[in-house]
Amino acid sequence: VIFDNTYVGSHSELNRVIVDGSMVYKVDSDHATWIDDATIVSSTRRSSSKVGIGQRLAAITLFSVFLWPVLALYLWRHLTNKPAIIQETLYLPVGRSLNGDINIKKIEVISLNVEHAIWRKILWLLHVFTGDLALVGTSALTSAKSKIPEWANEHVWEKPGVINLGDVNGDSYEAGMDEADSNFVSDAYYLATRSFITNVKIIVRWLAKLFIPYANLSNQIKFKGA
């Protein structure tokens, strides 16, 4: 019997389990698995992507550019007794457990209280500097009930980004595809084609859309409660 804080290798933590050879039986969940299962072990040994220094510096640089508009919004909202900032919960995939299940990390982020989806995420750039989010990456899950499709295996190892292809490519969603499915398709395409040049192009398009209202909004950025 292995109790709390006992590790097997460098990739998994086993609590309240019974080990018989290569078989592991988890007491609490009444579930058995094989520790030498090639699919599980090779998966759990992988490490999630990390946020590099370059991404953090780029995020702070971008945030400094938009600091004054954010402060102006905050002041205007304060004078009109309306909230300028809201708190949201994101659910980030962080690899797989020994059983092959997707591990989810929950983080709290601050967002601008606006309807424009890209402006809303400006404050998320601060979370790039802290290493919680990538500058460019996959879409973050915004609901605990969201499920990553089986075919989207690479998503569980990629750190979600503030900027993603789904932000700047809404063709599938506008055509009627479910928004979550559209994001997974866009993310999969991004993961298959990403490069430094790709990231730069996505950032440029993302910045351009900051000044382009969405079709379902008015001709100017519309603030909630305004």
C-alpha atoms as a PDB file:
ATOM      1  CA  VAL A   1       0.000   0.000   0.000  1.00  0.00           C
ATOM      2  CA  ILE A   2       1.407   3.395  -0.973  1.00  0.00           C
ATOM      3  CA  PHE A   3       0.203   6.382   1.010  1.00  0.00           C
ATOM      4  CA  ASP A   4       0.364  10.151   0.429  1.00  0.00           C
ATOM      5  CA  ASN A   5       3.260  11.866  -1.346  1.00  0.00           C
ATOM      6  CA  THR A   6       4.841   8.725  -2.754  1.00  0.00           C
ATOM      7  CA  TYR A   7       5.999   9.153  -6.344  1.00  0.00           C
ATOM      8  CA  VAL A   8       6.512   6.629  -9.116  1.00  0.00           C
ATOM      9  CA  GLY A   9       9.084   7.944 -11.583  1.00  0.00           C
ATOM     10  CA  SER A  10       9.008  11.682 -12.253  1.00  0.00           C
ATOM     11  CA  HIS A  11       5.621  11.892 -13.937  1.00  0.00           C
ATOM     12  CA  SER A  12       2.911  10.784 -11.518  1.00  0.00           C
ATOM     13  CA  GLU A  13       1.816  10.966  -7.912  1.00  0.00           C
ATOM     14  CA  LEU A  14       0.000   8.001  -6.403  1.00  0.00           C
ATOM     15  CA  ASN A  15      -2.198   8.423  -3.340  1.00  0.00           C
ATOM     16  CA  ARG A  16      -4.059   5.567  -1.591  1.00  0.00           C
ATOM     17  CA  VAL A  17      -3.282   2.832  -4.089  1.00  0.00           C
ATOM     18  CA  ILE A  18      -2.335  -0.834  -3.971  1.00  0.00           C
ATOM     19  CA  VAL A  19       0.512  -1.929  -6.209  1.00  0.00           C
ATOM     20  CA  ASP A  20       0.919  -5.547  -7.309  1.00  0.00           C
ATOM     21  CA  GLY A  21       3.764  -5.792  -9.767  1.00  0.00           C
ATOM     22  CA  SER A  22       2.865  -3.484 -12.625  1.00  0.00           C
ATOM     23  CA  MET A  23      -0.813  -3.284 -11.701  1.00  0.00           C
ATOM     24  CA  VAL A  24      -1.988  -0.227  -9.751  1.00  0.00           C
ATOM     25  CA  TYR A  25      -5.334  -0.273  -7.971  1.00  0.00           C
ATOM     26  CA  LYS A  26      -6.695   3.104  -6.838  1.00  0.00           C
ATOM     27  CA  VAL A  27      -8.663   2.620  -3.627  1.00  0.00           C
ATOM     28  CA  ASP A  28     -10.838   5.742  -3.714  1.00  0.00           C
ATOM     29  CA  SER A  29     -11.975   5.444  -7.317  1.00  0.00           C
ATOM     30  CA  ASP A  30     -12.137   1.619  -7.505  1.00  0.00           C
ATOM     31  CA  HIS A  31     -10.106   1.711 -10.698  1.00  0.00           C
ATOM     32  CA  ALA A  32      -7.200  -0.459 -11.821  1.00  0.00           C
ATOM     33  CA  THR A  33      -4.579   0.312 -14.424  1.00  0.00           C
ATOM     34  CA  TRP A  34      -1.226  -1.038 -15.557  1.00  0.00           C
ATOM     35  CA  ILE A  35       1.824   1.021 -14.784  1.00  0.00           C
ATOM     36  CA  ASP A  36       3.609  -0.312 -17.854  1.00  0.00           C
ATOM     37  CA  ASP A  37       0.778   0.508 -20.253  1.00  0.00           C
ATOM     38  CA  ALA A  38       2.746   2.088 -23.106  1.00  0.00           C
ATOM     39  CA  THR A  39      -0.002   4.571 -24.020  1.00  0.00           C
ATOM     40  CA  ILE A  40      -0.476   5.841 -20.486  1.00  0.00           C
ATOM     41  CA  VAL A  41       3.152   5.912 -19.427  1.00  0.00           C
ATOM     42  CA  SER A  42       4.414   7.594 -22.603  1.00  0.00           C
ATOM     43  CA  SER A  43       1.641  10.157 -22.264  1.00  0.00           C
ATOM     44  CA  THR A  44       2.139  10.970 -18.591  1.00  0.00           C
ATOM     45  CA  ARG A  45       5.901  11.333 -19.063  1.00  0.00           C
ATOM     46  CA  ARG A  46       5.449  14.272 -21.404  1.00  0.00           C
ATOM     47  CA  SER A  47       5.744  17.732 -19.914  1.00  0.00           C
ATOM     48  CA  SER A  48       3.411  20.632 -20.595  1.00  0.00           C
ATOM     49  CA  SER A  49       4.756  23.605 -22.507  1.00  0.00           C
ATOM     50  CA  LYS A  50       6.192  26.541 -20.591  1.00  0.00           C
ATOM     51  CA  VAL A  51       6.069  30.279 -21.166  1.00  0.00           C
ATOM     52  CA  GLY A  52       9.422  31.629 -22.321  1.00  0.00           C
ATOM     53  CA  ILE A  53      11.074  34.922 -21.441  1.00  0.00           C
ATOM     54  CA  GLY A  54      10.427  36.257 -24.944  1.00  0.00           C
ATOM     55  CA  GLN A  55       6.674  35.723 -24.623  1.00  0.00           C
ATOM     56  CA  ARG A  56       6.605  37.397 -21.217  1.00  0.00           C
ATOM     57  CA  LEU A  57       8.497  40.450 -22.434  1.00  0.00           C
ATOM     58  CA  ALA A  58       6.288  40.701 -25.528  1.00  0.00           C
ATOM     59  CA  ALA A  59       3.163  40.507 -23.344  1.00  0.00           C
ATOM     60  CA  ILE A  60       4.356  43.304 -21.066  1.00  0.00           C
ATOM     61  CA  THR A  61       5.283  45.417 -24.098  1.00  0.00           C
ATOM     62  CA  LEU A  62       1.813  44.957 -25.600  1.00  0.00           C
ATOM     63  CA  PHE A  63       0.153  45.666 -22.274  1.00  0.00           C
ATOM     64  CA  SER A  64       2.116  48.887 -21.832  1.00  0.00           C
ATOM     65  CA  VAL A  65       0.770  50.106 -25.186  1.00  0.00           C
ATOM     66  CA  PHE A  66      -2.834  49.607 -24.069  1.00  0.00           C
ATOM     67  CA  LEU A  67      -2.360  50.715 -20.467  1.00  0.00           C
ATOM     68  CA  TRP A  68      -3.765  54.210 -21.013  1.00  0.00           C
ATOM     69  CA  PRO A  69      -7.011  53.069 -22.718  1.00  0.00           C
ATOM     70  CA  VAL A  70      -7.505  50.578 -19.884  1.00  0.00           C
ATOM     71  CA  LEU A  71      -6.954  53.278 -17.263  1.00  0.00           C
ATOM     72  CA  ALA A  72      -9.325  55.627 -19.111  1.00  0.00           C
ATOM     73  CA  LEU A  73     -12.009  52.929 -19.165  1.00  0.00           C
ATOM     74  CA  TYR A  74     -11.469  52.207 -15.487  1.00  0.00           C
ATOM     75  CA  LEU A  75     -11.783  55.901 -14.589  1.00  0.00           C
ATOM     76  CA  TRP A  76     -14.896  56.376 -16.716  1.00  0.00           C
ATOM     77  CA  ARG A  77     -16.526  53.309 -15.200  1.00  0.00           C
ATOM     78  CA  HIS A  78     -15.612  54.449 -11.706  1.00  0.00           C
ATOM     79  CA  LEU A  79     -17.197  57.869 -12.311  1.00  0.00           C
ATOM     80  CA  THR A  80     -20.383  56.234 -13.599  1.00  0.00           C
ATOM     81  CA  ASN A  81     -20.477  53.661 -10.775  1.00  0.00           C
ATOM     82  CA  LYS A  82     -20.174  50.713 -13.151  1.00  0.00           C
ATOM     83  CA  PRO A  83     -17.672  47.841 -12.861  1.00  0.00           C
ATOM     84  CA  ALA A  84     -14.752  48.074 -15.269  1.00  0.00           C
ATOM     85  CA  ILE A  85     -13.127  44.778 -14.310  1.00  0.00           C
ATOM     86  CA  ILE A  86     -14.617  41.344 -13.760  1.00  0.00           C
ATOM     87  CA  GLN A  87     -13.101  38.089 -12.567  1.00  0.00           C
ATOM     88  CA  GLU A  88     -13.379  34.930 -14.647  1.00  0.00           C
ATOM     89  CA  THR A  89     -12.321  31.330 -14.157  1.00  0.00           C
ATOM     90  CA  LEU A  90     -10.314  29.459 -16.777  1.00  0.00           C
ATOM     91  CA  TYR A  91      -9.742  25.705 -16.861  1.00  0.00           C
ATOM     92  CA  LEU A  92      -6.343  24.782 -18.279  1.00  0.00           C
ATOM     93  CA  PRO A  93      -5.429  21.225 -19.364  1.00  0.00           C
ATOM     94  CA  VAL A  94      -2.083  20.213 -17.826  1.00  0.00           C
ATOM     95  CA  GLY A  95      -1.372  16.789 -19.262  1.00  0.00           C
ATOM     96  CA  ARG A  96      -2.742  13.407 -18.279  1.00  0.00           C
ATOM     97  CA  SER A  97      -2.872  11.359 -15.108  1.00  0.00           C
ATOM     98  CA  LEU A  98      -1.629   7.785 -14.743  1.00  0.00           C
ATOM     99  CA  ASN A  99      -5.104   6.623 -15.758  1.00  0.00           C
ATOM    100  CA  GLY A 100      -5.004   8.675 -18.944  1.00  0.00           C
ATOM    101  CA  ASP A 101      -7.481  11.268 -17.670  1.00  0.00           C
ATOM    102  CA  ILE A 102      -6.904  14.933 -18.507  1.00  0.00           C
ATOM    103  CA  ASN A 103      -5.682  16.944 -15.539  1.00  0.00           C
ATOM    104  CA  ILE A 104      -7.305  20.371 -15.271  1.00  0.00           C
ATOM    105  CA  LYS A 105      -5.816  23.395 -13.513  1.00  0.00           C
ATOM    106  CA  LYS A 106      -8.197  26.184 -12.529  1.00  0.00           C
ATOM    107  CA  ILE A 107      -6.968  29.789 -12.528  1.00  0.00           C
ATOM    108  CA  GLU A 108      -8.703  33.102 -11.869  1.00  0.00           C
ATOM    109  CA  VAL A 109      -8.143  35.874 -14.404  1.00  0.00           C
ATOM    110  CA  ILE A 110      -9.239  39.499 -14.540  1.00  0.00           C
ATOM    111  CA  SER A 111     -11.008  40.773 -17.648  1.00  0.00           C
ATOM    112  CA  LEU A 112     -12.312  44.087 -18.907  1.00  0.00           C
ATOM    113  CA  ASN A 113     -16.068  44.300 -18.542  1.00  0.00           C
ATOM    114  CA  VAL A 114     -16.731  44.839 -22.260  1.00  0.00           C
ATOM    115  CA  GLU A 115     -18.525  42.877 -24.956  1.00  0.00           C
ATOM    116  CA  HIS A 116     -15.708  42.998 -27.484  1.00  0.00           C
ATOM    117  CA  ALA A 117     -14.079  39.574 -27.033  1.00  0.00           C
ATOM    118  CA  ILE A 118     -10.528  40.699 -27.811  1.00  0.00           C
ATOM    119  CA  TRP A 119     -10.586  43.879 -25.722  1.00  0.00           C
ATOM    120  CA  ARG A 120     -12.007  41.817 -22.887  1.00  0.00           C
ATOM    121  CA  LYS A 121      -8.796  39.761 -22.770  1.00  0.00           C
ATOM    122  CA  ILE A 122      -6.318  42.674 -22.703  1.00  0.00           C
ATOM    123  CA  LEU A 123      -5.715  42.220 -18.968  1.00  0.00           C
ATOM    124  CA  TRP A 124      -4.937  38.539 -19.572  1.00  0.00           C
ATOM    125  CA  LEU A 125      -1.548  39.716 -20.856  1.00  0.00           C
ATOM    126  CA  LEU A 126      -0.543  40.085 -17.210  1.00  0.00           C
ATOM    127  CA  HIS A 127      -1.088  36.344 -16.793  1.00  0.00           C
ATOM    128  CA  VAL A 128       1.442  35.711 -19.564  1.00  0.00           C
ATOM    129  CA  PHE A 129       4.047  37.515 -17.486  1.00  0.00           C
ATOM    130  CA  THR A 130       3.232  35.288 -14.487  1.00  0.00           C
ATOM    131  CA  GLY A 131       3.490  32.172 -16.691  1.00  0.00           C
ATOM    132  CA  ASP A 132      -0.116  31.034 -16.340  1.00  0.00           C
ATOM    133  CA  LEU A 133      -0.952  31.639 -20.005  1.00  0.00           C
ATOM    134  CA  ALA A 134       1.039  31.724 -23.232  1.00  0.00           C
ATOM    135  CA  LEU A 135       1.018  34.807 -25.435  1.00  0.00           C
ATOM    136  CA  VAL A 136      -0.122  32.806 -28.478  1.00  0.00           C
ATOM    137  CA  GLY A 137      -1.581  29.352 -28.001  1.00  0.00           C
ATOM    138  CA  THR A 138      -4.731  27.292 -27.882  1.00  0.00           C
ATOM    139  CA  SER A 139      -8.084  28.477 -26.535  1.00  0.00           C
ATOM    140  CA  ALA A 140      -8.629  28.320 -22.774  1.00  0.00           C
ATOM    141  CA  LEU A 141     -11.646  26.398 -21.496  1.00  0.00           C
ATOM    142  CA  THR A 142     -14.127  28.739 -19.824  1.00  0.00           C
ATOM    143  CA  SER A 143     -16.370  26.072 -18.336  1.00  0.00           C
ATOM    144  CA  ALA A 144     -15.705  23.104 -16.086  1.00  0.00           C
ATOM    145  CA  LYS A 145     -18.179  21.141 -18.216  1.00  0.00           C
ATOM    146  CA  SER A 146     -16.177  21.652 -21.414  1.00  0.00           C
ATOM    147  CA  LYS A 147     -14.593  18.493 -22.742  1.00  0.00           C
ATOM    148  CA  ILE A 148     -11.606  18.182 -25.031  1.00  0.00           C
ATOM    149  CA  PRO A 149     -12.416  15.861 -27.957  1.00  0.00           C
ATOM    150  CA  GLU A 150     -10.516  12.577 -28.160  1.00  0.00           C
ATOM    151  CA  TRP A 151      -8.936  13.645 -31.444  1.00  0.00           C
ATOM    152  CA  ALA A 152      -7.478  16.796 -29.854  1.00  0.00           C
ATOM    153  CA  ASN A 153      -4.712  14.962 -27.986  1.00  0.00           C
ATOM    154  CA  GLU A 154      -2.108  17.700 -28.432  1.00  0.00           C
ATOM    155  CA  HIS A 155      -4.300  20.256 -26.685  1.00  0.00           C
ATOM    156  CA  VAL A 156      -3.664  18.773 -23.235  1.00  0.00           C
ATOM    157  CA  TRP A 157       0.064  19.508 -23.489  1.00  0.00           C
ATOM    158  CA  GLU A 158      -0.164  23.058 -24.845  1.00  0.00           C
ATOM    159  CA  LYS A 159      -0.533  26.039 -22.556  1.00  0.00           C
ATOM    160  CA  PRO A 160      -3.594  28.046 -23.642  1.00  0.00           C
ATOM    161  CA  GLY A 161      -2.793  31.509 -24.922  1.00  0.00           C
ATOM    162  CA  VAL A 162      -4.254  34.979 -24.596  1.00  0.00           C
ATOM    163  CA  ILE A 163      -4.112  35.230 -28.379  1.00  0.00           C
ATOM    164  CA  ASN A 164      -5.320  32.298 -30.460  1.00  0.00           C
ATOM    165  CA  LEU A 165      -6.392  31.547 -33.996  1.00  0.00           C
ATOM    166  CA  GLY A 166     -10.025  31.315 -32.938  1.00  0.00           C
ATOM    167  CA  ASP A 167      -9.943  35.010 -32.005  1.00  0.00           C
ATOM    168  CA  VAL A 168      -9.031  36.112 -35.500  1.00  0.00           C
ATOM    169  CA  ASN A 169     -10.716  33.374 -37.555  1.00  0.00           C
ATOM    170  CA  GLY A 170     -14.434  33.169 -36.926  1.00  0.00           C
ATOM    171  CA  ASP A 171     -15.437  31.664 -40.276  1.00  0.00           C
ATOM    172  CA  SER A 172     -16.577  28.280 -38.921  1.00  0.00           C
ATOM    173  CA  TYR A 173     -18.433  29.825 -36.004  1.00  0.00           C
ATOM    174  CA  GLU A 174     -20.182  32.348 -38.236  1.00  0.00           C
ATOM    175  CA  ALA A 175     -21.116  29.506 -40.593  1.00  0.00           C
ATOM    176  CA  GLY A 176     -23.031  27.786 -37.811  1.00  0.00           C
ATOM    177  CA  MET A 177     -20.454  25.473 -36.215  1.00  0.00           C
ATOM    178  CA  ASP A 178     -20.584  25.299 -32.438  1.00  0.00           C
ATOM    179  CA  GLU A 179     -18.212  27.871 -30.954  1.00  0.00           C
ATOM    180  CA  ALA A 180     -16.324  25.333 -28.792  1.00  0.00           C
ATOM    181  CA  ASP A 181     -15.915  22.919 -31.723  1.00  0.00           C
ATOM    182  CA  SER A 182     -14.782  25.783 -33.935  1.00  0.00           C
ATOM    183  CA  ASN A 183     -12.109  26.714 -31.380  1.00  0.00           C
ATOM    184  CA  PHE A 184     -10.793  23.138 -31.217  1.00  0.00           C
ATOM    185  CA  VAL A 185     -10.581  22.982 -35.026  1.00  0.00           C
ATOM    186  CA  SER A 186      -8.761  26.325 -35.152  1.00  0.00           C
ATOM    187  CA  ASP A 187      -6.427  25.225 -32.347  1.00  0.00           C
ATOM    188  CA  ALA A 188      -5.630  21.955 -34.105  1.00  0.00           C
ATOM    189  CA  TYR A 189      -4.786  23.834 -37.300  1.00  0.00           C
ATOM    190  CA  TYR A 190      -2.606  26.233 -35.323  1.00  0.00           C
ATOM    191  CA  LEU A 191      -0.701  23.410 -33.615  1.00  0.00           C
ATOM    192  CA  ALA A 192      -0.060  21.740 -36.967  1.00  0.00           C
ATOM    193  CA  THR A 193       1.183  24.871 -38.721  1.00  0.00           C
ATOM    194  CA  ARG A 194       2.630  27.112 -36.019  1.00  0.00           C
ATOM    195  CA  SER A 195       5.966  28.849 -36.437  1.00  0.00           C
ATOM    196  CA  PHE A 196       7.493  32.153 -35.415  1.00  0.00           C
ATOM    197  CA  ILE A 197       6.098  33.781 -38.561  1.00  0.00           C
ATOM    198  CA  THR A 198       2.664  32.260 -37.895  1.00  0.00           C
ATOM    199  CA  ASN A 199       2.655  33.667 -34.374  1.00  0.00           C
ATOM    200  CA  VAL A 200       3.626  37.132 -35.620  1.00  0.00           C
ATOM    201  CA  LYS A 201       0.828  37.074 -38.208  1.00  0.00           C
ATOM    202  CA  ILE A 202      -1.734  36.009 -35.595  1.00  0.00           C
ATOM    203  CA  ILE A 203      -0.594  38.781 -33.226  1.00  0.00           C
ATOM    204  CA  VAL A 204      -0.849  41.387 -36.015  1.00  0.00           C
ATOM    205  CA  ARG A 205      -4.363  40.219 -36.960  1.00  0.00           C
ATOM    206  CA  TRP A 206      -5.335  40.173 -33.281  1.00  0.00           C
ATOM    207  CA  LEU A 207      -4.149  43.757 -32.837  1.00  0.00           C
ATOM    208  CA  ALA A 208      -6.027  44.839 -35.965  1.00  0.00           C
ATOM    209  CA  LYS A 209      -9.254  43.319 -34.634  1.00  0.00           C
ATOM    210  CA  LEU A 210      -8.955  45.438 -31.505  1.00  0.00           C
ATOM    211  CA  PHE A 211     -10.132  48.312 -33.676  1.00  0.00           C
ATOM    212  CA  ILE A 212     -12.685  46.376 -35.725  1.00  0.00           C
ATOM    213  CA  PRO A 213     -16.084  45.832 -34.071  1.00  0.00           C
ATOM    214  CA  TYR A 214     -17.677  42.424 -34.441  1.00  0.00           C
ATOM    215  CA  ALA A 215     -20.686  42.080 -36.728  1.00  0.00           C
ATOM    216  CA  ASN A 216     -23.081  41.593 -33.837  1.00  0.00           C
ATOM    217  CA  LEU A 217     -21.920  44.797 -32.160  1.00  0.00           C
ATOM    218  CA  SER A 218     -22.541  48.423 -33.043  1.00  0.00           C
ATOM    219  CA  ASN A 219     -20.125  50.458 -35.158  1.00  0.00           C
ATOM    220  CA  GLN A 220     -18.037  51.144 -32.108  1.00  0.00           C
ATOM    221  CA  ILE A 221     -16.824  49.073 -29.206  1.00  0.00           C
ATOM    222  CA  LYS A 222     -19.878  48.630 -27.008  1.00  0.00           C
ATOM    223  CA  PHE A 223     -19.400  48.376 -23.263  1.00  0.00           C
ATOM    224  CA  LYS A 224     -21.626  46.286 -21.032  1.00  0.00           C
ATOM    225  CA  GLY A 225     -24.111  48.443 -19.204  1.00  0.00           C
ATOM    226  CA  ALA A 226     -23.276  51.522 -21.257  1.00  0.00           C
END
